[in-house]
PDB file of C-alpha atoms in Angstrom:
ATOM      1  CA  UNK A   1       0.000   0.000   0.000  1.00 96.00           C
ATOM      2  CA  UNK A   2       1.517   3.385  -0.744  1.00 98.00           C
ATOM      3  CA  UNK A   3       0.589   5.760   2.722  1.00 98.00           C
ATOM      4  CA  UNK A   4       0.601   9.389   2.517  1.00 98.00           C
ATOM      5  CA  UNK A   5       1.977  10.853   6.496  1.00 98.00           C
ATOM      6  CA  UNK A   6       2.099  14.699   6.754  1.00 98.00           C
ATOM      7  CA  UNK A   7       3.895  15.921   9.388  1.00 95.00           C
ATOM      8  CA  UNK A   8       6.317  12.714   9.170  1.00 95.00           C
ATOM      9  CA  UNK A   9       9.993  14.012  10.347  1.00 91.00           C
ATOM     10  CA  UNK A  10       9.460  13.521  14.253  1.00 90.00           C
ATOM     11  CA  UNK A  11       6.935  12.173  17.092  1.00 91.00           C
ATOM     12  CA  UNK A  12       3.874   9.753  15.874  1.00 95.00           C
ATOM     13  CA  UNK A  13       4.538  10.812  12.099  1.00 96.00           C
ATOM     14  CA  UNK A  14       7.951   9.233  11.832  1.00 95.00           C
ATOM     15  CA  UNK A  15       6.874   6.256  14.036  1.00 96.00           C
ATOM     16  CA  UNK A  16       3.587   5.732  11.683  1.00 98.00           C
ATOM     17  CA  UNK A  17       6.356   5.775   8.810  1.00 97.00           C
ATOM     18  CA  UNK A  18       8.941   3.189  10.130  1.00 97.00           C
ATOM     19  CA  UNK A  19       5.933   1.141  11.552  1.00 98.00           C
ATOM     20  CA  UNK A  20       4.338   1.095   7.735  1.00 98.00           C
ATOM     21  CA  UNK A  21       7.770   0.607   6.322  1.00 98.00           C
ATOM     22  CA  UNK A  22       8.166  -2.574   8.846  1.00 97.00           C
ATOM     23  CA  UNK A  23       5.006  -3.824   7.326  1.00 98.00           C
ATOM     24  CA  UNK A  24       6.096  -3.746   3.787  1.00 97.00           C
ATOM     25  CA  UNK A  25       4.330  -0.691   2.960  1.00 98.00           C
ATOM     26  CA  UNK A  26       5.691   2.016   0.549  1.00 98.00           C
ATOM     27  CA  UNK A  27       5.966   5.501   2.387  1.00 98.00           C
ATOM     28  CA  UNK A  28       5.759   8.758   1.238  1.00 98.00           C
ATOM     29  CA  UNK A  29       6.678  10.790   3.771  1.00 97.00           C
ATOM     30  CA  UNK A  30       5.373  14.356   3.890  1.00 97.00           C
ATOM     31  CA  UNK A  31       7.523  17.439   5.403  1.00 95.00           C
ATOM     32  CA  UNK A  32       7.959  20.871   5.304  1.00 92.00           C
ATOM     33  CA  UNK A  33      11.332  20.568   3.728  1.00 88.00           C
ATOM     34  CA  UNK A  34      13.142  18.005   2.490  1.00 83.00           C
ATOM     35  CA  UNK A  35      16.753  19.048   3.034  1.00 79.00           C
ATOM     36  CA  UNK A  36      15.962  18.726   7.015  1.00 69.00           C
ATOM     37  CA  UNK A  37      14.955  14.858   7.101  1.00 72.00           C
ATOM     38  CA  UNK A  38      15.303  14.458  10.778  1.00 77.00           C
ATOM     39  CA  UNK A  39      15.069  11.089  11.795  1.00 83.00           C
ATOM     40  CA  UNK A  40      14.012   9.776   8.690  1.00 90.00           C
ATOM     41  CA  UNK A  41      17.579   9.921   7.777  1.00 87.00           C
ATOM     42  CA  UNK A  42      17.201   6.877   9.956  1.00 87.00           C
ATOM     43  CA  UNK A  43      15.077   4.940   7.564  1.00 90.00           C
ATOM     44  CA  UNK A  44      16.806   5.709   4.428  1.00 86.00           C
ATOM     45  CA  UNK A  45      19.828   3.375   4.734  1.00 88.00           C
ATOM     46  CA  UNK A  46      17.400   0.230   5.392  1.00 92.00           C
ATOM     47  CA  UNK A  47      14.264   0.991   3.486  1.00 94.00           C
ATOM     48  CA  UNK A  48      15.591   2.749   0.329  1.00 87.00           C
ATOM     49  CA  UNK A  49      13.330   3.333  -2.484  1.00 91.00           C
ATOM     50  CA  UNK A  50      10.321   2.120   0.002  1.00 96.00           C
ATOM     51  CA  UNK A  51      10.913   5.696   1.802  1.00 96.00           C
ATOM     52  CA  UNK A  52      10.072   8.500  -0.484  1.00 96.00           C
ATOM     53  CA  UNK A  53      10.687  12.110   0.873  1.00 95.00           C
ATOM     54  CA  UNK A  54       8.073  14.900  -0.532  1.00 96.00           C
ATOM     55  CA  UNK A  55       7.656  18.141  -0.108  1.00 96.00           C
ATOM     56  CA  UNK A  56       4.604  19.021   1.510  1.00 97.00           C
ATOM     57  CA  UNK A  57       3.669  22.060   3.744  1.00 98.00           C
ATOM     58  CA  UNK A  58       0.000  21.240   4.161  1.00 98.00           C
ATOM     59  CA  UNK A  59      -0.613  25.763   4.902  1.00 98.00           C
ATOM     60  CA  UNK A  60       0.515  25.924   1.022  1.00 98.00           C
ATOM     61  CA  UNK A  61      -2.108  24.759  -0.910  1.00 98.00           C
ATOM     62  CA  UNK A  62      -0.143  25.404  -4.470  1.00 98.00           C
ATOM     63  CA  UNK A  63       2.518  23.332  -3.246  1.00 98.00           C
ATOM     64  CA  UNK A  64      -0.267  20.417  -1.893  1.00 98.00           C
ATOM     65  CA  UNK A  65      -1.818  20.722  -5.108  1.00 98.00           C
ATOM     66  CA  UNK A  66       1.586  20.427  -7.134  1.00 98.00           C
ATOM     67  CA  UNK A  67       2.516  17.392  -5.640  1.00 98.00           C
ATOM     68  CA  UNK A  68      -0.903  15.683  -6.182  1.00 98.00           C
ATOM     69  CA  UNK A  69      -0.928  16.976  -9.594  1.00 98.00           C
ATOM     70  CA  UNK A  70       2.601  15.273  -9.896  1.00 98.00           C
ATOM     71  CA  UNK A  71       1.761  11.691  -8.697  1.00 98.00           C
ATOM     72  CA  UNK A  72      -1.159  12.133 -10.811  1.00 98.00           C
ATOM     73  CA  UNK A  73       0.815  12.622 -14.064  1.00 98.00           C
ATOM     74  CA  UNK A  74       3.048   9.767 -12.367  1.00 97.00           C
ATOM     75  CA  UNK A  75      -0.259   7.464 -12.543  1.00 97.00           C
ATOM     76  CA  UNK A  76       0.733   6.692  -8.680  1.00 97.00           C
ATOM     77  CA  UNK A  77      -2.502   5.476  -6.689  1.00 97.00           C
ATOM     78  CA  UNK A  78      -2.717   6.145  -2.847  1.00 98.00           C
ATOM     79  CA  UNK A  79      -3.998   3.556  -0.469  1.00 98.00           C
ATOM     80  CA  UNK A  80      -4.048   5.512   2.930  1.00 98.00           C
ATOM     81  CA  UNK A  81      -3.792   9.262   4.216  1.00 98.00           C
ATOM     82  CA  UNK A  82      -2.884   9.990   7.453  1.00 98.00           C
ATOM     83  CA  UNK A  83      -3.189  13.824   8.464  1.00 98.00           C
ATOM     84  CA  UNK A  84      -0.582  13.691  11.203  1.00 98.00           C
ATOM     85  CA  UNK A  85       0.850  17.603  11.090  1.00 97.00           C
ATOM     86  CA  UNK A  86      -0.501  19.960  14.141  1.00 97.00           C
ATOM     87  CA  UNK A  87       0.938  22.175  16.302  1.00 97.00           C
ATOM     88  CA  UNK A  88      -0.060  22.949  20.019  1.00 95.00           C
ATOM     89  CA  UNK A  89       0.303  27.084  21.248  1.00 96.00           C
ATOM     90  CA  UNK A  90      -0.651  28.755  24.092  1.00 96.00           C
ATOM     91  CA  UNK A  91      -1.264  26.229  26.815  1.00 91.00           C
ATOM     92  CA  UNK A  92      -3.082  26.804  29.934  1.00 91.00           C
ATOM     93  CA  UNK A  93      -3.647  30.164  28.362  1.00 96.00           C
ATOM     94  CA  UNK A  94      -6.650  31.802  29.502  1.00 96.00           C
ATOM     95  CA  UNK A  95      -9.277  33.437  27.436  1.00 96.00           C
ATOM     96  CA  UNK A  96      -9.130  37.031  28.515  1.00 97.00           C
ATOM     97  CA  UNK A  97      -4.803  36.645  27.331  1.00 97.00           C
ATOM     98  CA  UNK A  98      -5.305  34.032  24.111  1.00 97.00           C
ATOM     99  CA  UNK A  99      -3.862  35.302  21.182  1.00 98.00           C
ATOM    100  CA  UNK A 100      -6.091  35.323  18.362  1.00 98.00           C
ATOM    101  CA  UNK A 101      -3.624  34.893  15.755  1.00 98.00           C
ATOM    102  CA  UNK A 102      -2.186  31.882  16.612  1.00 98.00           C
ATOM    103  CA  UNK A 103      -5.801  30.742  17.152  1.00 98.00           C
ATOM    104  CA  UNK A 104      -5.986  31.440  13.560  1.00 98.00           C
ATOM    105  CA  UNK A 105      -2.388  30.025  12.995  1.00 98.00           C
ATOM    106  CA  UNK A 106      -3.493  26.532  14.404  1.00 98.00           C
ATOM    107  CA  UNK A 107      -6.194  26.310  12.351  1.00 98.00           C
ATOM    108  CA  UNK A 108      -4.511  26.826   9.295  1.00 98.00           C
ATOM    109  CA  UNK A 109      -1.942  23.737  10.258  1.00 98.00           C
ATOM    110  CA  UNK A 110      -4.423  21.622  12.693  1.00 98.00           C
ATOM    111  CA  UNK A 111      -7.526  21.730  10.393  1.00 98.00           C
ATOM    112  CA  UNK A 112      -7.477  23.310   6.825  1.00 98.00           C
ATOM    113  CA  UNK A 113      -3.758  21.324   6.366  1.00 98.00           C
ATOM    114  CA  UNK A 114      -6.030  18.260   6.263  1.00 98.00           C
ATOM    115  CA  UNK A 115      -8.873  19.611   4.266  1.00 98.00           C
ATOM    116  CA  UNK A 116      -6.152  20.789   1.590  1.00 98.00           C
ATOM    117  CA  UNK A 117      -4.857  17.509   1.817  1.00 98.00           C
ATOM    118  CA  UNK A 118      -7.933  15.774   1.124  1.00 98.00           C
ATOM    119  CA  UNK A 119      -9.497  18.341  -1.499  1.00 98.00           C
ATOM    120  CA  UNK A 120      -6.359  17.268  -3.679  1.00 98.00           C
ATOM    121  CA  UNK A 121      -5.200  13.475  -2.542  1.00 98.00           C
ATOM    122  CA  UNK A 122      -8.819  12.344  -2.570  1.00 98.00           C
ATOM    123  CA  UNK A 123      -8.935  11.497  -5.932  1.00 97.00           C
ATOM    124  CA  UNK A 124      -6.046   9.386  -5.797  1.00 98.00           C
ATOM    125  CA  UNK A 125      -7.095   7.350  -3.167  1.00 98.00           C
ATOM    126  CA  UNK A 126      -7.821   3.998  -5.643  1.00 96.00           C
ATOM    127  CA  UNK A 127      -6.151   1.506  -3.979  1.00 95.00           C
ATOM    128  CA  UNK A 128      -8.214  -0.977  -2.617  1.00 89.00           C
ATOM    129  CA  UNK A 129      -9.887  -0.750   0.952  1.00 91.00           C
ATOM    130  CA  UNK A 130      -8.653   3.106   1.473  1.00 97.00           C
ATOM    131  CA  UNK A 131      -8.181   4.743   4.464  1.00 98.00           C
ATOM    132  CA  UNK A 132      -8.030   8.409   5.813  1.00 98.00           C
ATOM    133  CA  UNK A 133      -6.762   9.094   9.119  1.00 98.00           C
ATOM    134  CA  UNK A 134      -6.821  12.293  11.436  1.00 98.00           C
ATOM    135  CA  UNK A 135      -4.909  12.674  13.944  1.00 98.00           C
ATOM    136  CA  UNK A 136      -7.481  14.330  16.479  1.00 98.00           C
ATOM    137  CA  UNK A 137      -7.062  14.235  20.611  1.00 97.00           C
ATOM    138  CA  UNK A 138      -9.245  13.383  23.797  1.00 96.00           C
ATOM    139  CA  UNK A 139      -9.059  17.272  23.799  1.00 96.00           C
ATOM    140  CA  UNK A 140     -11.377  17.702  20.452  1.00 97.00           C
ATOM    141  CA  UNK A 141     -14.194  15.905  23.086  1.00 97.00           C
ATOM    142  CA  UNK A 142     -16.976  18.294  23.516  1.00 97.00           C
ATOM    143  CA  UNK A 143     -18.123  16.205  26.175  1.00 96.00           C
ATOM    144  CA  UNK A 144     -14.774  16.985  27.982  1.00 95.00           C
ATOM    145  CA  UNK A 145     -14.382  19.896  27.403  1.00 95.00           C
ATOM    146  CA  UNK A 146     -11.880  21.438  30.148  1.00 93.00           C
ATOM    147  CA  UNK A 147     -10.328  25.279  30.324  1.00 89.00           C
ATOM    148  CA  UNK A 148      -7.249  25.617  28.216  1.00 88.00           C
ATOM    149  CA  UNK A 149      -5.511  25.059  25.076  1.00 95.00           C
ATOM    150  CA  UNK A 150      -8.633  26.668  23.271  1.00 97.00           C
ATOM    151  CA  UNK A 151      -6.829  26.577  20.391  1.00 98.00           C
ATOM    152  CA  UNK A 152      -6.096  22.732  19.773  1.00 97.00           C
ATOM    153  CA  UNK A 153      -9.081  21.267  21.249  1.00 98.00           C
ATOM    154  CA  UNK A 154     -11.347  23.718  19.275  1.00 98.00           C
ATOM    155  CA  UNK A 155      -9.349  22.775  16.345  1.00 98.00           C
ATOM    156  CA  UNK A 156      -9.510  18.966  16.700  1.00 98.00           C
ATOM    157  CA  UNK A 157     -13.342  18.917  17.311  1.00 98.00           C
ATOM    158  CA  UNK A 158     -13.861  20.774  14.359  1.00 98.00           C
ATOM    159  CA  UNK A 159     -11.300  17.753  12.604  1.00 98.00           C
ATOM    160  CA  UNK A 160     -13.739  15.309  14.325  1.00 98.00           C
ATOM    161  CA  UNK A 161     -16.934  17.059  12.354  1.00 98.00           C
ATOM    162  CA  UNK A 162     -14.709  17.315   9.443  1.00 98.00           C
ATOM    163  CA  UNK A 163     -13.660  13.049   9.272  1.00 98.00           C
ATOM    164  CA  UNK A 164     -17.844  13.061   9.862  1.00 98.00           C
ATOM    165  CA  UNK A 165     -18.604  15.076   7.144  1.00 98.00           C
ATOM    166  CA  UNK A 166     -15.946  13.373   4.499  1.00 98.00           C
ATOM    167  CA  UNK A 167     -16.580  10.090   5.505  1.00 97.00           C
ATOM    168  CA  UNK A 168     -20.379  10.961   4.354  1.00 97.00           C
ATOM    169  CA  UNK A 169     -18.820  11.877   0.789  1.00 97.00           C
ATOM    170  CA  UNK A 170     -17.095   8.933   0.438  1.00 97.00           C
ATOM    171  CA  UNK A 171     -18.459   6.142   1.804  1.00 93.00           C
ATOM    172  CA  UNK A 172     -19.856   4.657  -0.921  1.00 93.00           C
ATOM    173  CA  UNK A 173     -16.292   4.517  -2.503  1.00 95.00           C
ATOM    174  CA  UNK A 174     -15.682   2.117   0.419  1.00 95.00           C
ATOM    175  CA  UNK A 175     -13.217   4.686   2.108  1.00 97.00           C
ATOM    176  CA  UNK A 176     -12.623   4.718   5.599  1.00 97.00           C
ATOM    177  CA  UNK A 177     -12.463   7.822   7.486  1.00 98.00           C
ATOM    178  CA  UNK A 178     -11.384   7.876  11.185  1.00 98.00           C
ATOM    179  CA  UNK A 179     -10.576  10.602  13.404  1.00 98.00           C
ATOM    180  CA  UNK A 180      -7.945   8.660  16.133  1.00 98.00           C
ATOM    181  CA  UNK A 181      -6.986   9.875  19.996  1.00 97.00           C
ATOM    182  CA  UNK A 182      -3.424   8.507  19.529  1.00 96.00           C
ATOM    183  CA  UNK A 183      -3.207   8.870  23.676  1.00 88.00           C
ATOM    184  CA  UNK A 184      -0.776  11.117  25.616  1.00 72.00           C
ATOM    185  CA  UNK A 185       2.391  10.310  24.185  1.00 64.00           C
ATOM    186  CA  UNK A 186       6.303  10.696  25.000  1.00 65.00           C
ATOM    187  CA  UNK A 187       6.628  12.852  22.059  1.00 67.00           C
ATOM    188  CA  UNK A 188       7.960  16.946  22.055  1.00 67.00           C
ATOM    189  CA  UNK A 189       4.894  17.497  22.220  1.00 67.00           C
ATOM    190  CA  UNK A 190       3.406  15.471  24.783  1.00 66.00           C
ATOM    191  CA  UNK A 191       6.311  15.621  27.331  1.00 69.00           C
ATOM    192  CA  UNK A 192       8.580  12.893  28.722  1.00 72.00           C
ATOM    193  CA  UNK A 193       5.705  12.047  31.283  1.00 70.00           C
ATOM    194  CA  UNK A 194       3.439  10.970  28.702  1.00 67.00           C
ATOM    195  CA  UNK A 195       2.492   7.222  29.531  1.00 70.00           C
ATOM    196  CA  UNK A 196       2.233   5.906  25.890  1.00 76.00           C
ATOM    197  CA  UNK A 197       5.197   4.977  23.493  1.00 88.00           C
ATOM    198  CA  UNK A 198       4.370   6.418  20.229  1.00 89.00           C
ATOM    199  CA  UNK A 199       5.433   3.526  18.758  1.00 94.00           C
ATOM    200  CA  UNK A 200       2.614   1.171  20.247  1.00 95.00           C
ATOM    201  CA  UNK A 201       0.282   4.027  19.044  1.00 96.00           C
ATOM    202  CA  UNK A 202       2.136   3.359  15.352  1.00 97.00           C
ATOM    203  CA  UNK A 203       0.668  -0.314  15.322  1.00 97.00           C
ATOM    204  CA  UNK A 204      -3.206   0.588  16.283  1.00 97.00           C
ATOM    205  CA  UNK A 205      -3.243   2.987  13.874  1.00 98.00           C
ATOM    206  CA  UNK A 206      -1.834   0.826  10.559  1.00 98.00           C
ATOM    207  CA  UNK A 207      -3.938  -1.826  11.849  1.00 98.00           C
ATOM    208  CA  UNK A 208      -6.914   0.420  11.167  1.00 97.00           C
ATOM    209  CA  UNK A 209      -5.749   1.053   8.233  1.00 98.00           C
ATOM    210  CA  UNK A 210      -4.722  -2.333   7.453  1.00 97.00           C
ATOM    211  CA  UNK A 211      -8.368  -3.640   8.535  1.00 95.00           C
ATOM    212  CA  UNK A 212      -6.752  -5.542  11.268  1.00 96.00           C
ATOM    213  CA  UNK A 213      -8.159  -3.664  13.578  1.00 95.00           C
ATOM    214  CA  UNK A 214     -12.164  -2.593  12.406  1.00 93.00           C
ATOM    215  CA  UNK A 215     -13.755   0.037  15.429  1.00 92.00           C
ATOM    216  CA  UNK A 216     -17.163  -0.166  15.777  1.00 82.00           C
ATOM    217  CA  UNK A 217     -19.842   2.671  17.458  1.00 81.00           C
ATOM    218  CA  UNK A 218     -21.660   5.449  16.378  1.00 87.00           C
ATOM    219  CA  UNK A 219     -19.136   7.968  15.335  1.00 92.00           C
ATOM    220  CA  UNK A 220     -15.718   7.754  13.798  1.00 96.00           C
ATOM    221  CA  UNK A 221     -13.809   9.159  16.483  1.00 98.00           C
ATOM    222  CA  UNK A 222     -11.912   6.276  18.466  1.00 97.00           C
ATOM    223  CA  UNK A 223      -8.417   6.111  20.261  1.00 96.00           C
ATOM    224  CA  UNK A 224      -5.430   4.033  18.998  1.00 96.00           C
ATOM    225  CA  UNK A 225      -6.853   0.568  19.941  1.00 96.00           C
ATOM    226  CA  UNK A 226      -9.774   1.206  18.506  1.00 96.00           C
ATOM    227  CA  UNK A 227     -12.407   2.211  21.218  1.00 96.00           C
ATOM    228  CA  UNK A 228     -14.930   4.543  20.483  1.00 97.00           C
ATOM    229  CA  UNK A 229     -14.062   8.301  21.964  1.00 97.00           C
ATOM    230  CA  UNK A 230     -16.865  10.282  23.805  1.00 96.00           C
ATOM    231  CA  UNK A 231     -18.097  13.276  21.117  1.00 95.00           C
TER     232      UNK A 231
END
């Protein structure tokens, strides 16, 4: 299967990528800019030609839709999207001293980076049994809602109607749209206090997309193992 990761250089992105790489999968691995690889400099020397570096900065929507307009001239199909790239700003920040601006900046990355994605990948997901992940969070949960980090857990509910919403437009193409809680993770972002490897997050993830894993309840929005998450 040939997976599309944005956001791949670091934290759950690279593990999704060496996890679907393990698994025989062909990778291409978005990021902002190619020259700084990261740790997928890693994955280079064992995987070769299976890894496949791209450009994509999922705010430019020229350069999204270049490099779907590429693979299309290429004939390459897609089997799998995964809309890893998000950032997290102004923590514990309360409303009356939120900056609106990166508010608006963390929209940009956390939800309109995946609707670019999927206005121009969609029609190159062919491959049998497709799949369309978004990364979302516990903190997208209306129903726990808590005071704080307005801007990512506004962001990631609105991801959560958005996966509701595609899924709707595509389901008769037999895609599969999830949004997935990957769990509190020892990533840069989640801190070195976070109880879950990213790694073990990896495998419930490309077992969703693998159909090795199939959640089940009402709506799409389920953690890494596949339980349902509370709208």
């Amino acid at each position: 299967m040939n997976i599309l990761i944005t956001g791949s250089n670091r934290g759950l992105g690279y593990e999704i990528a060496a996890e679907a790489l393990e698994r025989g999968h062909h990778v291409l691995a978005g990021v902002r800019d190619t020259a700084a690889q990261g740790k997928l400099a890693e994955l280079s020397k064992p995987y070769g030609g299976q890894l496949e570096l791209v450009e994509l900065d999922v705010t430019d929507e020229a350069g999204v839709a270049a490099l779907a307009g590429t693979l299309r001239q290429q004939g390459r199909a897609i089997g799998a999207i995964v809309n890893n790239a998000a950032i997290l700003v102004e923590r514990n920040t309360p409303i009356e001293q939120l900056n609106i601006e990166e508010v608006a900046k963390t929209f940009d990355i956390n939800l309109f980076g995946p609707m670019r994605v999927a206005k121009h990948f969609l029609p190159l997901v062919t491959e049998k049994h497709g799949a369309i992940i978004n990364i979302s969070s516990e903190a997208g949960s209306i129903s726990n809602a808590y005071p704080g980090d307005y801007p990512y857990g506004i962001s990631k509910t609105a991801l959560n109607m958005f996966t509701q919403q595609l899924l709707s437009a595509v389901r008769e193409r037999g895609i599969q749209v999830l949004s997935v809680h990957p769990g509190w993770m020892k990533t840069d972002m989640g801190g070195e206090n976070a109880p879950t490897d990213p790694r073990q997050s990896a495998k419930g993830i490309l077992d969703m997309i693998e159909g090795q894993l199939v959640p089940k309840g009402k709506f799409n929005f389920v953690d890494y193992t596949g339980k349902e998450m509370p709208i």
